[in-house]
XYZ file of C-alpha atoms in Angstrom:
665
model
C 13.376 12.433 -7.309
C 11.791 14.690 -9.856
C 8.791 16.834 -9.052
C 5.509 16.910 -10.849
C 5.531 16.961 -14.632
C 4.168 20.207 -16.108
C 0.590 19.608 -17.059
C 0.966 21.048 -20.587
C 3.805 18.604 -21.171
C 1.533 15.723 -20.133
C -1.185 17.009 -22.472
C 1.434 17.220 -25.229
C 2.401 13.587 -24.642
C -1.283 12.496 -24.594
C -1.983 14.311 -27.870
C 1.060 13.124 -29.760
C 0.942 9.468 -28.628
C -1.655 8.003 -30.988
C -3.544 5.453 -28.925
C -4.182 3.138 -31.822
C -0.533 2.791 -32.506
C 0.404 2.136 -28.845
C -2.499 -0.309 -28.196
C -1.879 -1.920 -31.613
C 1.487 -3.219 -30.420
C -0.255 -5.354 -27.915
C -3.750 -5.962 -29.323
C -4.852 -6.691 -33.018
C -7.385 -4.042 -33.654
C -10.054 -4.237 -36.296
C -12.815 -1.786 -37.288
C -15.557 -1.750 -34.644
C -17.990 0.823 -36.141
C -17.859 4.471 -36.874
C -14.511 5.901 -35.524
C -14.058 2.789 -33.248
C -11.613 -0.124 -33.163
C -12.033 -3.454 -31.430
C -9.893 -6.323 -30.265
C -9.289 -8.969 -27.621
C -8.546 -7.459 -24.216
C -4.891 -7.897 -23.099
C -5.932 -7.782 -19.420
C -8.143 -10.766 -19.201
C -8.832 -13.968 -21.128
C -11.623 -13.680 -23.633
C -12.710 -15.153 -26.985
C -15.193 -12.507 -28.095
C -13.586 -9.028 -28.549
C -14.928 -6.570 -25.856
C -11.884 -4.204 -25.891
C -12.756 -0.937 -27.652
C -10.596 1.908 -28.765
C -11.764 5.367 -29.886
C -8.743 6.917 -31.663
C -10.362 10.354 -32.071
C -10.772 10.692 -28.336
C -7.607 8.791 -27.331
C -9.525 6.476 -25.034
C -9.963 2.689 -24.555
C -12.329 0.592 -22.545
C -13.001 -3.086 -22.062
C -16.601 -4.091 -21.496
C -15.485 -7.464 -20.280
C -13.292 -6.583 -17.298
C -14.282 -2.895 -16.852
C -10.744 -1.438 -17.350
C -10.278 1.683 -19.333
C -8.590 5.008 -19.722
C -6.373 7.062 -22.044
C -3.039 6.148 -23.729
C -1.166 6.810 -20.434
C -3.386 4.567 -18.472
C -2.883 1.770 -21.075
C 0.877 2.029 -20.864
C 0.665 2.016 -17.039
C -1.317 -1.186 -16.973
C 0.297 -3.097 -19.729
C 3.851 -2.331 -18.591
C 3.089 -2.146 -14.878
C 4.343 1.485 -14.640
C 3.467 4.382 -12.391
C 1.895 7.533 -13.996
C 5.144 9.443 -14.096
C 7.063 6.557 -15.588
C 4.398 5.945 -18.160
C 4.444 9.637 -19.206
C 8.240 9.529 -19.436
C 8.126 6.446 -21.495
C 5.676 7.915 -23.998
C 7.538 11.299 -23.998
C 10.693 9.486 -25.148
C 8.710 7.621 -27.765
C 6.952 10.615 -29.320
C 9.684 13.288 -28.759
C 8.323 15.458 -26.043
C 10.785 17.104 -23.696
C 9.358 17.018 -20.210
C 9.784 19.756 -17.631
C 9.330 19.198 -13.885
C 8.316 21.424 -10.988
C 9.821 21.161 -7.511
C 7.951 21.962 -4.289
C 8.454 25.694 -4.855
C 6.965 25.637 -8.297
C 10.418 26.128 -10.036
C 10.517 24.400 -13.365
C 13.472 22.298 -14.257
C 14.008 20.436 -17.490
C 13.988 16.678 -17.631
C 16.056 14.378 -19.816
C 15.581 15.443 -23.482
C 13.943 12.631 -25.500
C 16.826 12.642 -27.892
C 19.379 12.299 -25.080
C 17.429 9.359 -23.464
C 17.176 7.607 -26.796
C 20.829 7.955 -27.391
C 21.711 6.544 -23.906
C 19.229 3.703 -24.442
C 20.843 3.020 -27.794
C 24.387 3.090 -26.332
C 23.325 0.414 -23.811
C 21.640 -1.634 -26.478
C 24.871 -1.600 -28.611
C 26.948 -2.345 -25.588
C 24.821 -5.401 -24.752
C 25.226 -6.698 -28.185
C 28.948 -6.282 -28.033
C 29.197 -7.956 -24.544
C 27.265 -10.859 -25.853
C 29.431 -11.214 -28.840
C 32.569 -11.363 -26.632
C 31.143 -14.380 -24.784
C 31.959 -16.687 -27.583
C 33.468 -20.169 -27.463
C 35.945 -18.998 -30.076
C 37.132 -16.082 -27.930
C 40.036 -17.300 -25.746
C 39.722 -14.285 -23.486
C 36.264 -15.284 -22.395
C 37.243 -18.821 -21.280
C 37.165 -17.813 -17.660
C 33.761 -16.351 -18.021
C 32.505 -19.478 -19.832
C 33.856 -21.709 -16.914
C 32.135 -19.497 -14.274
C 28.717 -19.630 -16.062
C 28.819 -23.276 -17.256
C 30.096 -24.292 -13.802
C 26.906 -22.807 -12.363
C 24.687 -24.806 -14.670
C 23.905 -22.277 -17.338
C 24.033 -23.427 -20.983
C 24.221 -21.356 -24.112
C 20.422 -21.156 -24.416
C 20.116 -19.810 -20.902
C 22.843 -17.218 -21.442
C 21.097 -16.070 -24.666
C 17.768 -15.906 -22.912
C 19.037 -13.494 -20.205
C 21.439 -11.709 -22.496
C 24.535 -12.517 -20.479
C 27.887 -11.368 -21.936
C 31.519 -10.690 -21.150
C 33.530 -7.452 -20.784
C 37.118 -8.234 -21.761
C 40.167 -6.920 -19.822
C 41.654 -3.848 -21.432
C 41.469 -0.072 -20.999
C 38.988 1.041 -23.673
C 37.765 -1.854 -25.818
C 34.051 -1.013 -25.482
C 34.745 2.658 -25.714
C 36.478 2.265 -29.151
C 33.517 0.139 -30.304
C 31.044 2.793 -29.228
C 32.985 5.536 -30.870
C 32.905 3.546 -34.088
C 29.102 3.505 -33.933
C 29.054 7.328 -33.703
C 28.733 7.898 -29.992
C 30.448 10.933 -28.429
C 32.767 10.992 -25.496
C 30.067 12.697 -23.453
C 27.511 9.959 -24.299
C 30.054 7.240 -23.364
C 30.405 8.831 -19.898
C 26.725 9.810 -19.454
C 25.664 6.292 -20.247
C 27.675 4.951 -17.285
C 29.429 2.486 -19.648
C 32.680 4.447 -19.376
C 34.450 6.619 -16.883
C 36.808 9.557 -17.373
C 40.072 10.065 -15.486
C 41.132 13.236 -13.816
C 39.170 16.056 -12.417
C 39.611 18.054 -15.550
C 38.432 15.297 -17.815
C 41.084 12.896 -18.859
C 41.051 9.709 -20.900
C 37.885 7.840 -21.315
C 38.088 4.174 -20.111
C 35.750 1.176 -19.896
C 33.993 0.954 -16.559
C 33.569 -2.849 -16.917
C 36.683 -4.918 -17.455
C 37.149 -8.724 -17.243
C 33.674 -9.197 -15.887
C 30.690 -11.373 -16.601
C 27.965 -8.998 -17.665
C 24.256 -8.961 -17.080
C 22.042 -6.490 -18.825
C 19.633 -4.681 -16.440
C 16.386 -3.815 -18.185
C 13.385 -1.766 -17.225
C 9.962 -3.169 -17.208
C 9.469 -2.383 -20.943
C 12.501 -4.482 -21.811
C 14.861 -1.597 -22.633
C 18.438 -2.062 -21.313
C 19.251 0.816 -18.963
C 22.375 -0.505 -17.239
C 24.579 -3.447 -16.378
C 25.760 -5.548 -13.474
C 29.164 -7.178 -13.708
C 31.049 -9.772 -11.701
C 34.802 -9.772 -11.602
C 36.541 -12.888 -12.700
C 39.989 -12.318 -11.370
C 40.836 -12.316 -7.670
C 44.309 -10.769 -8.092
C 43.327 -7.345 -6.824
C 41.028 -7.666 -3.743
C 40.489 -3.941 -3.756
C 38.443 -4.289 -6.968
C 34.788 -4.832 -6.055
C 33.390 -8.219 -6.720
C 30.175 -6.846 -8.194
C 29.979 -3.546 -10.028
C 26.888 -1.920 -11.378
C 26.160 0.959 -13.653
C 26.295 4.176 -11.706
C 23.264 6.466 -11.439
C 22.549 7.945 -14.929
C 19.713 9.829 -16.531
C 18.097 6.411 -17.388
C 19.400 4.204 -14.628
C 18.383 4.501 -10.964
C 19.347 1.430 -9.012
C 16.613 1.883 -6.429
C 13.955 1.788 -9.169
C 14.915 -1.302 -11.130
C 14.656 -4.994 -10.435
C 16.806 -7.410 -12.371
C 14.714 -9.899 -14.395
C 11.542 -7.845 -14.186
C 11.088 -7.700 -17.894
C 11.029 -11.480 -17.946
C 9.036 -11.947 -14.753
C 6.302 -9.333 -15.130
C 3.762 -11.485 -16.898
C 4.198 -14.383 -14.424
C 3.929 -11.957 -11.417
C 0.804 -10.276 -12.795
C -0.815 -13.567 -13.711
C -0.054 -15.610 -10.499
C 0.162 -12.617 -8.149
C 3.380 -13.916 -6.742
C 6.910 -12.386 -6.731
C 10.040 -14.059 -5.383
C 12.869 -11.757 -4.478
C 16.329 -13.254 -4.597
C 19.767 -11.701 -3.985
C 21.766 -12.123 -7.214
C 21.691 -12.342 -10.924
C 22.537 -16.028 -11.025
C 19.879 -16.704 -8.455
C 17.330 -15.106 -10.780
C 18.524 -17.219 -13.656
C 18.420 -20.391 -11.632
C 14.901 -19.661 -10.369
C 13.505 -19.021 -13.857
C 15.181 -22.146 -15.237
C 13.712 -24.064 -12.371
C 10.147 -22.883 -13.330
C 9.965 -20.031 -10.887
C 9.497 -17.299 -13.515
C 8.410 -14.682 -11.033
C 11.926 -14.200 -9.609
C 13.584 -10.801 -9.505
C 16.573 -9.248 -7.689
C 17.679 -5.836 -6.554
C 20.698 -4.301 -8.346
C 23.420 -3.595 -5.832
C 21.156 -2.022 -3.271
C 18.738 -3.047 -0.514
C 15.131 -3.708 -1.208
C 13.555 -0.235 -0.611
C 10.418 1.835 -0.986
C 10.727 2.211 -4.699
C 11.008 -1.467 -5.108
C 7.902 -1.837 -2.926
C 5.973 0.398 -5.355
C 7.141 -1.620 -8.298
C 6.019 -4.933 -6.707
C 2.694 -3.498 -5.615
C 1.831 -2.495 -9.193
C 2.859 -5.866 -10.438
C 0.830 -7.703 -7.885
C -2.177 -5.487 -8.542
C -1.872 -4.413 -4.880
C -4.579 -1.758 -4.339
C -2.801 -0.401 -1.234
C -0.597 1.368 -3.697
C -1.765 5.016 -3.860
C -0.960 5.094 -7.570
C -3.457 2.362 -8.216
C -6.332 4.821 -7.756
C -8.551 2.453 -5.750
C -8.346 1.891 -1.999
C -8.858 -1.700 -0.625
C -7.501 -1.851 2.883
C -4.445 -3.676 3.852
C -5.433 -7.229 4.705
C -4.444 -10.110 2.473
C -5.762 -9.640 -1.030
C -4.305 -12.796 -2.687
C -0.838 -11.567 -3.581
C 2.330 -13.184 -2.188
C 5.913 -11.875 -1.791
C 8.706 -14.419 -0.977
C 12.173 -13.271 -0.021
C 14.860 -15.844 -0.386
C 17.957 -14.826 1.557
C 21.236 -16.578 2.072
C 21.308 -18.532 5.302
C 24.292 -16.560 6.705
C 24.355 -13.523 8.900
C 24.083 -11.159 5.925
C 20.939 -12.984 4.730
C 19.345 -12.627 8.162
C 20.222 -8.889 8.132
C 18.629 -8.575 4.727
C 15.407 -10.231 6.042
C 15.305 -7.829 8.995
C 15.680 -4.888 6.560
C 12.839 -6.262 4.367
C 10.719 -6.490 7.418
C 10.788 -2.675 7.713
C 9.365 -2.420 4.218
C 6.844 -5.274 4.497
C 4.324 -3.041 6.279
C 3.780 -1.290 2.953
C 2.429 -4.510 1.394
C -1.225 -5.612 1.261
C 0.071 -9.130 0.466
C 1.324 -12.061 2.382
C 5.046 -11.812 2.775
C 7.295 -14.803 3.442
C 10.984 -15.728 3.816
C 12.538 -18.868 2.492
C 16.002 -19.644 3.735
C 17.826 -22.975 3.027
C 18.790 -24.582 6.246
C 22.204 -25.489 4.820
C 23.017 -21.879 3.849
C 22.673 -22.491 0.071
C 21.644 -19.738 -2.205
C 19.071 -20.537 -5.048
C 21.806 -20.950 -7.657
C 23.777 -23.463 -5.458
C 20.537 -25.178 -4.463
C 19.704 -25.856 -8.152
C 23.185 -27.260 -8.700
C 22.917 -29.598 -5.696
C 19.228 -30.694 -5.822
C 18.312 -30.018 -9.456
C 15.348 -28.147 -10.910
C 13.094 -29.137 -7.926
C 15.388 -27.595 -5.329
C 14.114 -23.993 -5.547
C 10.404 -24.892 -5.629
C 10.958 -27.090 -2.647
C 12.659 -24.222 -0.886
C 9.671 -21.902 -1.536
C 7.333 -24.527 -0.185
C 9.177 -24.355 3.154
C 8.697 -20.541 3.323
C 7.732 -18.945 6.601
C 5.794 -15.703 7.188
C 8.166 -12.787 7.388
C 6.783 -11.695 10.679
C 7.481 -15.080 12.221
C 10.978 -15.156 10.728
C 11.851 -11.858 12.025
C 10.507 -12.517 15.503
C 12.194 -15.971 15.717
C 15.463 -14.477 14.495
C 15.255 -11.805 17.183
C 14.975 -14.572 19.727
C 17.740 -16.791 18.334
C 20.573 -15.069 20.274
C 19.044 -15.675 23.655
C 19.107 -18.808 25.821
C 15.374 -19.276 26.237
C 15.887 -22.073 28.723
C 16.757 -19.461 31.364
C 14.569 -16.902 32.971
C 17.013 -14.229 32.060
C 17.069 -15.201 28.445
C 13.281 -15.286 28.192
C 12.962 -11.847 29.770
C 15.595 -10.369 27.431
C 13.915 -12.185 24.485
C 10.589 -10.601 25.429
C 12.161 -7.134 25.695
C 13.663 -7.574 22.188
C 10.757 -9.191 20.419
C 7.890 -7.076 21.881
C 8.607 -3.991 19.737
C 8.731 -6.164 16.677
C 5.289 -7.490 17.385
C 4.066 -3.981 18.285
C 5.243 -2.861 14.870
C 2.760 -5.085 13.055
C 0.201 -2.717 11.787
C -2.495 -5.320 11.054
C -4.234 -5.650 14.477
C -5.494 -9.124 13.845
C -1.906 -10.325 12.956
C -0.535 -8.455 15.907
C -2.883 -10.249 18.316
C -2.017 -13.617 16.708
C 1.741 -13.060 16.997
C 1.369 -11.830 20.585
C -0.150 -15.325 21.387
C 2.645 -17.058 19.437
C 5.384 -15.080 21.102
C 3.966 -16.136 24.494
C 4.208 -19.759 23.400
C 7.838 -19.424 22.024
C 8.921 -17.783 25.296
C 6.856 -20.079 27.521
C 5.492 -16.957 29.327
C 1.975 -16.076 30.276
C 0.039 -14.436 27.460
C -1.013 -11.603 29.712
C 2.567 -10.723 30.484
C 3.525 -10.788 26.755
C 0.463 -8.707 25.895
C 1.453 -6.109 28.408
C 4.967 -5.876 26.960
C 3.619 -5.445 23.437
C 1.179 -2.756 24.573
C 3.869 -0.966 26.338
C 5.969 -1.018 23.206
C 3.045 0.382 21.309
C 2.804 3.275 23.695
C 6.487 3.953 23.299
C 5.910 4.269 19.532
C 6.880 0.736 18.584
C 3.686 0.116 16.758
C 1.231 1.849 14.469
C -2.117 1.843 16.237
C -4.276 2.811 13.236
C -7.153 0.441 12.785
C -5.757 -1.231 9.679
C -7.508 -4.623 9.752
C -10.918 -3.330 8.929
C -11.707 -3.632 5.327
C -12.199 -0.271 3.582
C -14.718 0.549 0.888
C -14.022 -0.132 -2.659
C -12.411 -3.418 -3.582
C -11.670 -4.577 -7.182
C -12.248 -2.792 -10.399
C -14.265 0.440 -10.519
C -17.867 -0.081 -11.401
C -18.487 -0.426 -15.090
C -21.196 1.481 -16.877
C -24.692 0.358 -15.810
C -26.074 -2.225 -18.192
C -28.991 -1.249 -20.461
C -31.621 -3.285 -18.802
C -34.450 -1.451 -20.316
C -35.339 1.092 -23.042
C -34.820 4.188 -20.872
C -31.284 3.340 -19.695
C -30.400 2.229 -23.145
C -31.552 5.533 -24.578
C -29.707 7.448 -21.864
C -26.538 5.550 -22.723
C -26.930 6.215 -26.449
C -27.387 9.926 -25.905
C -24.402 10.222 -23.641
C -22.238 8.204 -26.106
C -23.196 10.657 -28.885
C -22.331 13.654 -26.645
C -18.924 12.187 -25.705
C -17.923 10.736 -29.053
C -19.423 13.383 -31.376
C -19.991 16.587 -29.314
C -20.089 18.723 -32.441
C -22.843 16.569 -33.918
C -24.662 16.566 -30.593
C -24.490 20.295 -30.387
C -26.106 20.657 -33.813
C -28.670 18.021 -32.929
C -30.014 20.044 -29.872
C -28.267 18.427 -26.914
C -28.642 21.735 -25.069
C -32.260 20.861 -24.676
C -31.502 18.096 -22.256
C -31.743 18.592 -18.501
C -30.132 16.456 -15.714
C -33.588 15.323 -14.749
C -33.927 13.431 -18.023
C -31.512 10.781 -16.727
C -32.940 8.062 -14.330
C -29.619 6.041 -13.938
C -27.533 7.851 -11.220
C -24.230 7.139 -12.987
C -25.703 8.476 -16.271
C -26.929 11.596 -14.525
C -23.539 12.059 -12.948
C -21.797 11.668 -16.278
C -24.149 14.243 -17.940
C -23.534 16.633 -15.052
C -19.746 16.156 -15.541
C -20.213 17.051 -19.228
C -22.177 20.138 -18.346
C -19.621 21.195 -15.740
C -17.002 21.200 -18.493
C -19.059 23.578 -20.586
C -21.284 21.012 -22.354
C -20.980 20.044 -26.024
C -20.987 23.744 -27.040
C -17.618 24.053 -25.349
C -16.143 21.402 -27.679
C -17.452 23.443 -30.647
C -15.703 26.563 -29.210
C -12.472 24.635 -28.800
C -12.606 23.704 -32.468
C -13.298 27.274 -33.593
C -10.442 28.752 -31.472
C -8.003 26.250 -32.923
C -9.218 26.798 -36.441
C -8.954 30.550 -35.955
C -5.267 29.922 -35.331
C -4.761 28.804 -38.942
C -5.178 25.080 -38.813
C -7.805 23.204 -40.890
C -11.032 22.343 -39.171
C -10.762 18.596 -39.841
C -7.162 18.611 -38.537
C -8.020 20.125 -35.214
C -11.260 18.296 -34.352
C -9.402 15.261 -32.933
C -7.209 17.588 -30.801
C -10.106 19.868 -29.602
C -12.510 17.093 -28.812
C -9.770 15.056 -27.048
C -8.866 18.073 -24.896
C -12.491 18.661 -24.050
C -13.107 14.981 -23.029
C -9.958 15.098 -20.860
C -11.207 18.124 -19.126
C -14.540 16.332 -18.420
C -12.669 13.310 -17.014
C -10.428 15.353 -14.815
C -13.323 16.837 -12.897
C -15.231 13.539 -12.540
C -15.333 11.029 -9.667
C -13.607 7.640 -10.351
C -16.833 5.698 -11.172
C -17.991 8.569 -13.381
C -14.574 8.714 -15.164
C -14.910 4.993 -15.839
C -18.395 5.469 -17.293
C -17.249 8.326 -19.480
C -14.327 6.156 -20.830
C -16.810 3.406 -21.635
C -19.161 5.809 -23.282
C -16.272 7.142 -25.376
C -15.593 3.820 -26.962
C -18.956 1.998 -27.033
C -20.158 1.109 -30.489
C -23.144 3.070 -31.578
C -26.129 1.190 -33.068
C -25.961 3.048 -36.280
C -27.408 1.755 -39.555
C -25.195 4.007 -41.622
C -25.446 4.510 -45.330
C -22.102 4.546 -47.245
C -21.284 5.666 -50.739
C -19.471 3.588 -53.388
C -16.203 4.451 -51.802
C -17.323 3.295 -48.309
C -17.479 6.842 -46.932
C -20.109 7.242 -44.195
C -23.093 9.419 -44.981
C -22.617 12.152 -42.421
C -26.336 13.088 -42.660
C -27.288 9.687 -41.304
C -24.958 10.259 -38.342
C -26.532 13.536 -37.518
C -30.083 12.137 -38.056
C -29.301 9.388 -35.501
C -27.994 11.815 -32.974
C -31.028 14.073 -33.403
C -33.384 11.053 -32.950
C -31.937 9.783 -29.720
C -31.395 13.302 -28.202
C -34.973 14.368 -29.042
C -36.372 11.094 -27.670
C -34.583 11.514 -24.384
C -35.486 15.134 -24.124
C -39.130 14.289 -24.750
C -38.929 11.528 -22.111
C -37.520 13.994 -19.646
C -40.306 16.508 -20.341
C -42.994 13.813 -19.877
C -41.434 12.735 -16.639
C -41.308 16.311 -15.320
C -44.918 16.925 -16.586
C -46.104 13.939 -14.594
C -44.352 15.215 -11.472
C -45.804 18.742 -11.792
C -49.348 17.610 -12.512
C -49.279 15.466 -9.406
C -48.114 18.423 -7.390
C -50.809 20.702 -9.001
C -53.586 18.258 -7.970
C -52.469 18.467 -4.427
C -52.657 22.281 -4.453
C -55.428 24.839 -4.707
C -55.241 27.976 -6.849
C -54.793 30.109 -3.792
C -51.695 28.265 -2.589
C -48.407 29.973 -2.833
C -46.427 28.652 -5.853
C -49.520 27.392 -7.682
C -49.117 29.955 -10.502
C -45.390 29.087 -10.948
C -46.324 25.389 -11.280
C -49.112 26.170 -13.780
C -46.798 28.253 -15.934
C -44.043 25.584 -15.921
C -46.691 22.973 -17.018
C -47.775 25.221 -19.940
C -44.192 25.819 -20.994
C -43.394 22.050 -20.909
C -46.549 21.232 -22.933
C -45.290 23.628 -25.598
C -41.929 22.086 -25.459
C -43.281 18.561 -25.750
C -45.308 19.640 -28.862
C -42.008 20.974 -30.461
C -40.149 17.697 -29.611
C -42.992 15.702 -31.158
C -42.463 17.267 -34.537
C -40.791 14.911 -37.124
C -36.989 15.016 -36.837
């Protein structure tokens, strides 16, 4: 696994990826005021646009659901990616080569964007070619057609999932890719072809005489393939063959069908994990559009992280908000075959279930049918009925561990208790552990006290995690949105902060340095102001512009970069709720009555006049508040008291300051 991406590379991605272009692929944006764009939020249902984008700052915020952030955060949320994956996706898009640091600080280079794009393009071309081979007019594909149509998939279903056929032959695909301009190295690096001999011999097709399923990442880009052999002549040939590990394909980090299932999973907060490609197809065609499958590997930790993000599971550290690990509305259902291998897979999944803050279930057909066969035998209602019969994973694992014992005998019950007690002890949620302790006592027909003692003994031996996990932890749901402007004071505070974040250069000229933290009544507003000050204040943004301009670039060209960097520095040092407030301030529409010339160009003087008015008003309000406080203190003192003179002199200074601020703007 790669180390941390170099910070300067992340900044380069953030600067080059224009947020209006990325967001514009998902949201229809229209002008929303000076330097602002507006549209319908893609993350919740709404009729009135509340989703704002500020291109100059590279930030977005929805005032309806409270979500917001930069271009990386948008890609994370809209595509259900982690931070690193989102940066890598954008880097490939804008042509930034990423460098990574390992634990010792050593820098190593990542996949060059050009290389990544070439490998993705090779997979795209291969998918088109495989699909073209699966044609009714191609006699060589007759076996593939019989296999697929015999499992209930028509032409429309095959097209929907991009299913194709790899013909028999040594290098059919290789020749096709060469004709499209791909090099021998790209054929091998893509995983589509192999090369014989240690010294590098003839390049050959990796997939031959197989039904082919494209494996796509969450964005819909094809990164690899899974193929099922059609001939049984050579039993040494694996039945299923997947793309090997490549620069763009890591089997432990992809789920087949995820690109088609992600919206259903995020909307309904439910994911169904099946075992094979045809099972995914059968589930989707039966209306279970949240079905996915692993690709030639067991369900592991990386898959857990993917599912967490899709479910909106806040137990995921990458989500940035901690919620505790009790049920939060999500549901994970594993459907395993009813044979011994399926039971083994369920036990393996149990080891990973502890990572989920969702209810996890197992659905196994009593007749041993997999979802694809179930659809063939019972029709489109078969799979939904199977899911209705699901059992909690904890119960399934415990009952499975007891299945090999004769519980009608004393010896069988004792052996069953010794086997099942560590399983129960391994349940991290204390409330669930207590409940399954009681259930185990009932299944074994043993006194509850005896079973509880066995579970506690297993805990002491390390069979369970004794951390108090069932208490809800602080902070559930979305981070707090910016405080609503309930009165004139908080409204004015908000306007001033918005000017400082959106137009720091204008704010600097308008006298923002005259404002003190005490001028802000709202605690979030005050914290936001202090974050701005900690990053050097608005004067720092002006210095950034001057330093970049001194490097030879034009002032107008560098303002966007300089201001964006400054705002990013402010956000990096802020607490989560303050970061959210700053993001909202960066995109909120300012109540400007701007004058424009005949060409529609904004009168810059009116922008500066507005900034000076609100900044002066807030500064004056802060001075008045401080004067009231000091006069009250002065009345409680006598001229002989220590500190009286300092209070008196501060009052005189503030009175002079108030007179200055009262002059016409």
